[in-house]
Tab-separated table of C-alpha atoms in Angstrom:
chain	number	residue	atom	x	y	z
A	700	UNK	CA	48.451	25.128	-45.590
A	701	UNK	CA	51.699	23.823	-44.132
A	702	UNK	CA	52.895	27.364	-43.362
A	703	UNK	CA	49.598	28.191	-41.618
A	704	UNK	CA	49.880	25.033	-39.515
A	705	UNK	CA	53.432	25.936	-38.519
A	706	UNK	CA	52.396	29.452	-37.507
A	707	UNK	CA	49.460	28.068	-35.551
A	708	UNK	CA	51.722	25.642	-33.668
A	709	UNK	CA	54.173	28.424	-32.859
A	710	UNK	CA	51.408	30.763	-31.662
A	711	UNK	CA	49.669	28.196	-29.475
A	712	UNK	CA	52.976	27.067	-27.995
A	713	UNK	CA	54.038	30.657	-27.271
A	714	UNK	CA	50.741	31.363	-25.502
A	715	UNK	CA	51.066	28.270	-23.303
A	716	UNK	CA	54.671	29.084	-22.461
A	717	UNK	CA	53.912	32.719	-21.651
A	718	UNK	CA	51.056	31.783	-19.334
A	719	UNK	CA	52.988	29.112	-17.422
A	720	UNK	CA	56.165	31.193	-17.137
A	721	UNK	CA	54.253	34.263	-15.939
A	722	UNK	CA	52.561	32.201	-13.244
A	723	UNK	CA	55.894	30.729	-12.146
A	724	UNK	CA	57.506	34.181	-12.069
A	725	UNK	CA	54.742	35.571	-9.859
A	726	UNK	CA	55.023	32.664	-7.426
A	727	UNK	CA	58.779	33.135	-7.337
A	728	UNK	CA	58.420	36.801	-6.354
A	729	UNK	CA	55.869	36.015	-3.657
A	730	UNK	CA	58.078	33.342	-2.097
A	731	UNK	CA	60.152	34.527	0.841
A	732	UNK	CA	63.183	32.610	-0.451
A	733	UNK	CA	62.912	34.067	-3.943
A	734	UNK	CA	66.110	36.007	-3.413
A	735	UNK	CA	67.950	32.709	-3.634
A	736	UNK	CA	68.696	31.676	-7.217
A	737	UNK	CA	68.273	28.030	-6.135
A	738	UNK	CA	64.704	28.260	-4.781
A	739	UNK	CA	62.128	25.731	-5.940
A	740	UNK	CA	60.214	28.470	-7.758
A	741	UNK	CA	63.399	29.521	-9.563
A	742	UNK	CA	63.990	25.898	-10.559
A	743	UNK	CA	60.455	25.588	-11.889
A	744	UNK	CA	60.762	28.787	-13.907
A	745	UNK	CA	64.139	27.738	-15.341
A	746	UNK	CA	62.708	24.365	-16.351
A	747	UNK	CA	59.742	25.984	-18.086
A	748	UNK	CA	62.024	28.313	-20.032
A	749	UNK	CA	64.276	25.439	-21.115
A	750	UNK	CA	61.408	23.168	-22.212
A	751	UNK	CA	59.025	25.316	-24.210
A	752	UNK	CA	56.358	24.141	-26.675
A	753	UNK	CA	58.203	25.459	-29.752
A	754	UNK	CA	58.544	22.381	-32.047
A	755	UNK	CA	61.310	23.850	-34.186
A	756	UNK	CA	63.922	25.328	-31.825
A	757	UNK	CA	66.204	23.600	-29.287
A	758	UNK	CA	66.388	24.717	-25.639
A	759	UNK	CA	68.313	28.011	-25.259
A	760	UNK	CA	71.849	27.386	-24.046
A	761	UNK	CA	71.565	29.926	-21.237
A	762	UNK	CA	68.548	28.190	-19.723
A	763	UNK	CA	70.254	24.795	-19.936
A	764	UNK	CA	73.291	26.333	-18.220
A	765	UNK	CA	71.063	27.695	-15.454
A	766	UNK	CA	69.500	24.259	-15.026
A	767	UNK	CA	72.955	22.684	-14.740
A	768	UNK	CA	73.905	25.251	-12.089
A	769	UNK	CA	71.523	23.528	-9.669
A	770	UNK	CA	74.117	20.778	-9.503
A	771	UNK	CA	76.713	23.091	-7.965
A	772	UNK	CA	74.920	23.385	-4.654
A	773	UNK	CA	73.763	20.719	-2.198
A	774	UNK	CA	72.784	17.132	-2.974
A	775	UNK	CA	69.217	17.979	-1.942
A	776	UNK	CA	69.067	20.781	-4.506
A	777	UNK	CA	70.453	18.523	-7.230
A	778	UNK	CA	67.941	15.830	-6.314
A	779	UNK	CA	65.090	18.346	-6.522
A	780	UNK	CA	66.286	19.443	-9.971
A	781	UNK	CA	66.341	15.863	-11.268
A	782	UNK	CA	62.910	15.105	-9.803
A	783	UNK	CA	61.404	18.251	-11.332
A	784	UNK	CA	62.921	17.493	-14.744
A	785	UNK	CA	61.778	13.876	-14.726
A	786	UNK	CA	58.312	14.839	-13.528
A	787	UNK	CA	57.914	17.259	-16.422
A	788	UNK	CA	59.224	14.651	-18.864
A	789	UNK	CA	56.896	11.893	-17.668
A	790	UNK	CA	53.747	13.998	-17.338
A	791	UNK	CA	53.851	16.083	-20.507
A	792	UNK	CA	51.791	15.079	-23.520
A	793	UNK	CA	53.575	17.523	-25.817
A	794	UNK	CA	56.305	16.078	-28.058
A	795	UNK	CA	58.328	19.317	-28.150
A	796	UNK	CA	58.426	19.569	-24.360
A	797	UNK	CA	59.356	15.882	-24.056
A	798	UNK	CA	62.251	16.213	-26.513
A	799	UNK	CA	63.615	19.270	-24.733
A	800	UNK	CA	63.427	17.473	-21.394
A	801	UNK	CA	65.423	14.623	-22.927
A	802	UNK	CA	67.965	17.104	-24.292
A	803	UNK	CA	68.279	18.520	-20.766
A	804	UNK	CA	68.881	15.002	-19.412
A	805	UNK	CA	71.474	14.448	-22.151
A	806	UNK	CA	73.221	17.694	-21.167
A	807	UNK	CA	73.376	16.509	-17.556
A	808	UNK	CA	75.065	13.311	-18.757
A	809	UNK	CA	77.618	15.250	-20.793
A	810	UNK	CA	78.166	18.475	-18.875
A	811	UNK	CA	76.546	18.107	-15.448
A	812	UNK	CA	78.373	18.178	-12.124
A	813	UNK	CA	79.182	14.939	-10.322
A	814	UNK	CA	76.334	15.484	-7.827
A	815	UNK	CA	73.790	16.099	-10.601
A	816	UNK	CA	74.990	13.065	-12.579
A	817	UNK	CA	74.899	10.935	-9.445
A	818	UNK	CA	71.274	11.874	-8.759
A	819	UNK	CA	70.393	11.093	-12.367
A	820	UNK	CA	72.086	7.694	-12.188
A	821	UNK	CA	69.944	6.591	-9.232
A	822	UNK	CA	66.640	7.911	-10.569
A	823	UNK	CA	64.534	5.916	-10.261
A	824	UNK	CA	66.090	3.411	-7.890
A	825	UNK	CA	64.575	0.527	-9.897
A	826	UNK	CA	66.322	1.537	-13.141
A	827	UNK	CA	65.826	-0.878	-16.044
A	828	UNK	CA	64.348	-0.376	-19.465
A	829	UNK	CA	61.481	2.015	-20.205
A	830	UNK	CA	61.800	3.682	-16.820
A	831	UNK	CA	61.381	6.994	-18.665
A	832	UNK	CA	57.930	5.688	-19.707
A	833	UNK	CA	58.132	6.981	-23.263
A	834	UNK	CA	57.852	3.785	-25.338
A	835	UNK	CA	54.148	4.464	-26.040
A	836	UNK	CA	54.380	8.249	-26.370
A	837	UNK	CA	51.938	9.765	-28.890
A	838	UNK	CA	51.144	13.427	-29.590
A	839	UNK	CA	48.581	13.800	-32.374
A	840	UNK	CA	47.782	17.451	-31.741
A	841	UNK	CA	49.321	18.448	-35.095
A	842	UNK	CA	51.247	16.868	-38.009
A	843	UNK	CA	54.620	18.102	-36.713
A	844	UNK	CA	53.811	16.861	-33.207
A	845	UNK	CA	53.002	13.440	-34.649
A	846	UNK	CA	56.326	13.362	-36.507
A	847	UNK	CA	58.211	14.410	-33.393
A	848	UNK	CA	56.506	11.673	-31.366
A	849	UNK	CA	58.618	9.019	-33.094
A	850	UNK	CA	61.698	10.991	-32.073
A	851	UNK	CA	60.493	11.104	-28.453
A	852	UNK	CA	60.114	7.307	-28.393
A	853	UNK	CA	63.517	6.700	-29.968
A	854	UNK	CA	65.399	9.404	-28.050
A	855	UNK	CA	63.922	8.205	-24.773
A	856	UNK	CA	65.141	4.669	-25.493
A	857	UNK	CA	68.525	6.006	-26.543
A	858	UNK	CA	69.006	8.048	-23.361
A	859	UNK	CA	68.028	4.999	-21.289
A	860	UNK	CA	70.635	2.903	-23.121
A	861	UNK	CA	73.215	5.660	-22.645
A	862	UNK	CA	72.647	5.668	-18.884
A	863	UNK	CA	72.652	1.847	-18.680
A	864	UNK	CA	75.918	1.677	-20.667
A	865	UNK	CA	77.428	4.337	-18.426
A	866	UNK	CA	76.541	2.231	-15.381
A	867	UNK	CA	78.433	-0.711	-16.893
A	868	UNK	CA	81.446	1.472	-17.660
A	869	UNK	CA	81.519	3.165	-14.285
A	870	UNK	CA	81.446	6.688	-15.795
A	871	UNK	CA	79.146	8.736	-17.986
A	872	UNK	CA	80.055	8.107	-21.599
A	873	UNK	CA	81.107	11.300	-23.393
A	874	UNK	CA	81.072	13.398	-20.215
A	875	UNK	CA	83.460	16.245	-19.469
A	876	UNK	CA	85.381	14.036	-17.057
A	877	UNK	CA	86.226	11.375	-19.663
A	878	UNK	CA	89.601	12.898	-20.649
A	879	UNK	CA	90.649	13.653	-17.068
A	880	UNK	CA	89.996	10.039	-16.071
A	881	UNK	CA	91.396	8.455	-19.256
A	882	UNK	CA	94.582	7.057	-17.683
A	883	UNK	CA	92.675	5.666	-14.721
A	884	UNK	CA	90.073	4.097	-17.011
A	885	UNK	CA	92.756	2.370	-19.076
A	886	UNK	CA	94.264	0.911	-15.892
A	887	UNK	CA	90.822	-0.299	-14.866
A	888	UNK	CA	90.237	-1.915	-18.263
A	889	UNK	CA	93.558	-3.777	-18.133
A	890	UNK	CA	92.562	-5.316	-14.783
A	891	UNK	CA	89.041	-6.376	-15.772
A	892	UNK	CA	87.966	-9.987	-15.966
A	893	UNK	CA	87.512	-11.186	-19.548
A	894	UNK	CA	83.787	-11.696	-18.950
A	895	UNK	CA	83.338	-8.140	-17.628
A	896	UNK	CA	85.283	-6.697	-20.560
A	897	UNK	CA	83.052	-8.587	-22.999
A	898	UNK	CA	79.976	-7.275	-21.197
A	899	UNK	CA	81.161	-3.662	-21.481
A	900	UNK	CA	81.902	-4.136	-25.187
A	901	UNK	CA	78.480	-5.646	-25.799
A	902	UNK	CA	76.845	-2.712	-24.012
A	903	UNK	CA	78.743	-0.204	-26.170
A	904	UNK	CA	77.748	-2.099	-29.317
A	905	UNK	CA	74.113	-2.043	-28.147
A	906	UNK	CA	74.373	1.742	-27.913
A	907	UNK	CA	75.716	1.851	-31.478
A	908	UNK	CA	72.751	-0.261	-32.592
A	909	UNK	CA	70.341	2.115	-30.859
A	910	UNK	CA	71.868	5.048	-32.746
A	911	UNK	CA	71.132	3.181	-35.976
A	912	UNK	CA	67.426	2.913	-35.092
A	913	UNK	CA	66.837	6.663	-35.177
A	914	UNK	CA	63.824	7.917	-37.212
A	915	UNK	CA	64.152	9.696	-40.517
A	916	UNK	CA	65.467	13.209	-40.061
A	917	UNK	CA	63.121	16.192	-40.329
A	918	UNK	CA	64.940	18.522	-42.698
A	919	UNK	CA	65.429	22.034	-41.367
A	920	UNK	CA	64.153	21.262	-37.873
A	921	UNK	CA	66.772	22.677	-35.483
A	922	UNK	CA	65.331	20.774	-32.529
A	923	UNK	CA	66.038	17.458	-34.262
A	924	UNK	CA	69.394	18.819	-35.441
A	925	UNK	CA	70.391	19.496	-31.822
A	926	UNK	CA	69.596	15.897	-30.916
A	927	UNK	CA	71.629	14.535	-33.826
A	928	UNK	CA	74.568	16.719	-32.812
A	929	UNK	CA	74.568	15.352	-29.254
A	930	UNK	CA	74.186	11.774	-30.453
A	931	UNK	CA	76.966	12.294	-33.007
A	932	UNK	CA	79.331	13.307	-30.209
A	933	UNK	CA	78.320	10.174	-28.291
A	934	UNK	CA	79.067	8.117	-31.390
A	935	UNK	CA	82.639	9.417	-31.381
A	936	UNK	CA	83.009	8.607	-27.677
A	937	UNK	CA	81.564	5.127	-28.244
A	938	UNK	CA	83.980	4.420	-31.103
A	939	UNK	CA	86.872	5.449	-28.855
A	940	UNK	CA	85.749	3.200	-26.008
A	941	UNK	CA	85.171	0.227	-28.309
A	942	UNK	CA	88.625	0.763	-29.863
A	943	UNK	CA	90.325	0.702	-26.456
A	944	UNK	CA	88.575	-2.535	-25.500
A	945	UNK	CA	89.140	-4.262	-28.833
A	946	UNK	CA	92.857	-3.464	-28.622
A	947	UNK	CA	92.831	-4.890	-25.101
A	948	UNK	CA	91.262	-8.088	-26.404
A	949	UNK	CA	94.095	-8.290	-28.908
A	950	UNK	CA	96.507	-8.585	-25.981
A	951	UNK	CA	94.652	-11.432	-24.299
A	952	UNK	CA	93.028	-13.561	-27.026
A	953	UNK	CA	95.000	-16.661	-26.058
A	954	UNK	CA	93.767	-16.340	-22.465
A	955	UNK	CA	90.052	-16.059	-23.330
A	956	UNK	CA	87.626	-18.892	-22.771
A	957	UNK	CA	85.718	-20.386	-25.670
A	958	UNK	CA	82.460	-18.818	-24.419
A	959	UNK	CA	83.949	-15.332	-24.116
A	960	UNK	CA	85.424	-15.673	-27.625
A	961	UNK	CA	81.991	-16.549	-29.032
A	962	UNK	CA	80.344	-13.564	-27.309
A	963	UNK	CA	83.092	-11.187	-28.457
A	964	UNK	CA	82.820	-12.429	-32.038
A	965	UNK	CA	79.067	-11.839	-31.934
A	966	UNK	CA	79.586	-8.274	-30.678
A	967	UNK	CA	82.124	-7.552	-33.438
A	968	UNK	CA	79.725	-8.829	-36.101
A	969	UNK	CA	76.915	-6.692	-34.665
A	970	UNK	CA	79.157	-3.626	-34.750
A	971	UNK	CA	79.931	-4.200	-38.441
A	972	UNK	CA	76.203	-4.301	-39.166
A	973	UNK	CA	76.059	-0.701	-37.874
A	974	UNK	CA	78.704	0.610	-40.259
A	975	UNK	CA	76.623	2.182	-43.026
A	976	UNK	CA	74.021	3.683	-40.714
A	977	UNK	CA	76.498	5.121	-38.230
A	978	UNK	CA	78.620	6.993	-40.772
A	979	UNK	CA	75.720	9.295	-41.651
A	980	UNK	CA	75.092	10.435	-38.075
A	981	UNK	CA	78.121	12.620	-37.517
A	982	UNK	CA	80.303	14.486	-39.983
A	983	UNK	CA	82.786	15.321	-37.218
A	984	UNK	CA	84.759	12.117	-37.714
A	985	UNK	CA	87.238	12.157	-40.594
A	986	UNK	CA	86.786	9.377	-43.119
A	987	UNK	CA	90.316	7.987	-42.692
A	988	UNK	CA	89.827	7.605	-38.940
A	989	UNK	CA	86.490	5.902	-39.525
A	990	UNK	CA	88.096	3.449	-41.943
A	991	UNK	CA	90.868	2.688	-39.451
A	992	UNK	CA	88.243	1.864	-36.840
A	993	UNK	CA	86.342	-0.506	-39.119
A	994	UNK	CA	89.602	-2.072	-40.263
A	995	UNK	CA	90.365	-2.769	-36.610
A	996	UNK	CA	86.942	-4.403	-36.265
A	997	UNK	CA	87.500	-6.598	-39.336
A	998	UNK	CA	90.988	-7.610	-38.258
A	999	UNK	CA	89.918	-8.496	-34.723
A	1000	UNK	CA	86.877	-10.417	-35.968
A	1001	UNK	CA	89.199	-12.566	-38.094
A	1002	UNK	CA	91.601	-13.165	-35.209
A	1003	UNK	CA	88.822	-14.048	-32.777
A	1004	UNK	CA	87.277	-16.372	-35.355
A	1005	UNK	CA	90.567	-18.226	-35.818
A	1006	UNK	CA	91.139	-18.456	-32.081
A	1007	UNK	CA	87.604	-19.754	-31.570
A	1008	UNK	CA	88.154	-22.511	-34.157
A	1009	UNK	CA	91.383	-23.540	-32.406
A	1010	UNK	CA	89.668	-23.661	-29.017
A	1011	UNK	CA	86.695	-25.501	-30.502
A	1012	UNK	CA	89.009	-28.070	-32.067
A	1013	UNK	CA	90.876	-28.545	-28.811
A	1014	UNK	CA	87.610	-29.045	-26.990
A	1015	UNK	CA	86.628	-31.857	-29.359
A	1016	UNK	CA	89.975	-33.614	-28.785
A	1017	UNK	CA	89.483	-33.582	-25.010
A	1018	UNK	CA	85.987	-35.012	-25.403
A	1019	UNK	CA	87.368	-37.829	-27.576
A	1020	UNK	CA	89.990	-38.689	-24.953
A	1021	UNK	CA	87.332	-38.869	-22.274
A	1022	UNK	CA	85.331	-41.390	-24.273
A	1023	UNK	CA	88.412	-43.617	-24.743
A	1024	UNK	CA	89.846	-43.435	-21.241
A	1025	UNK	CA	87.734	-42.182	-18.403
A	1026	UNK	CA	90.427	-42.444	-15.750
A	1027	UNK	CA	93.062	-40.554	-17.706
A	1028	UNK	CA	90.608	-37.892	-18.855
A	1029	UNK	CA	89.612	-37.214	-15.267
A	1030	UNK	CA	93.228	-36.621	-14.272
A	1031	UNK	CA	93.738	-34.532	-17.446
A	1032	UNK	CA	90.728	-32.388	-16.679
A	1033	UNK	CA	92.143	-31.467	-13.287
A	1034	UNK	CA	95.289	-30.077	-14.931
A	1035	UNK	CA	93.600	-28.037	-17.676
A	1036	UNK	CA	91.998	-24.619	-17.308
A	1037	UNK	CA	88.303	-25.045	-18.014
A	1038	UNK	CA	86.607	-22.858	-20.602
A	1039	UNK	CA	84.273	-21.484	-17.947
A	1040	UNK	CA	87.111	-20.262	-15.733
A	1041	UNK	CA	87.520	-16.477	-15.518
A	1042	UNK	CA	90.962	-15.034	-16.077
A	1043	UNK	CA	92.257	-11.772	-14.603
A	1044	UNK	CA	94.740	-10.450	-17.098
A	1045	UNK	CA	97.014	-7.449	-16.813
A	1046	UNK	CA	98.254	-6.848	-20.329
A	1047	UNK	CA	100.679	-4.629	-22.144
A	1048	UNK	CA	98.628	-1.585	-22.936
A	1049	UNK	CA	97.384	-0.495	-26.299
A	1050	UNK	CA	100.160	-0.256	-28.804
A	1051	UNK	CA	97.608	1.174	-31.221
A	1052	UNK	CA	94.939	3.639	-30.228
A	1053	UNK	CA	92.430	5.788	-32.056
A	1054	UNK	CA	92.440	9.372	-30.866
A	1055	UNK	CA	89.195	10.402	-32.500
A	1056	UNK	CA	88.080	13.969	-31.794
A	1057	UNK	CA	85.668	14.124	-28.881
A	1058	UNK	CA	83.800	17.393	-28.722
A	1059	UNK	CA	81.912	16.012	-25.748
A	1060	UNK	CA	85.128	16.017	-23.727
A	1061	UNK	CA	86.214	19.534	-24.641
């Protein structure tokens, strides 16, 4: 019965794809601008070929490459490509098509040109959570479609978080440009306010938590396997970025406010909660490098905890002085840096760094 259902899904999907692609091909030939590989009809046909109804196979690499090529022309062409992709994603009711659209978006994040990534980052202008409109996605046309629906909901949320985190960082996490801009990024990190550095770290940890929420894997499904491979590469990039920031915090713990220390400690604890679930996502990271990363997390959590207790104790002393002598405490308060004050700190850079392999930056 299961084999018959699978064959039926493949047959129905192939028929739908053949009909839509044939129609798009005819329109492309009739169009006077069809000789241009970047015509709207060519874009539509490429998108259909990259996002078929097959629930078991990922988008062909050549069609994804053709889709990415629309980012090597004008900004208008790149904008049209993003709009067409998002329109197909948000209007389809088929889980296979939705997942392949999300894979295409993920490829733009990782491998797209600057113009294509820029158009993605501003679509839509409102941004925010659930702007991909997939949180309530359901496809009950078949058992496999129902199973894939949970992946559409999770993957849509993950891609949203990936884009939001990238906005905080100022670059697309795991993109091809991440190695070329590494030195510049490290200089930027060293000049960040403590509060901004904490915010970036929290955003990266949130992305790690989203990875942990993935549905149960569908054994043997290459479409799901493609998604896990892309997310696994992002996991490596996320670990690298968290490592750089945690090492930076190690250089400026004594200059952090009590509030920033509390927020950083919370982020470190949240990251440790991800440990068991994250390890199973990607086999590309060697176990010794993984252990070094988690050892860094444990060590920094202990240091931040100790520093927080010292600051907390000092805060209590100041409060006691104020109760005993209002006049003196007022003069004392003017001389002491308040816990809410932001500190710009340019530190010695990263004596220890984790050079985890990043296939996404190859």
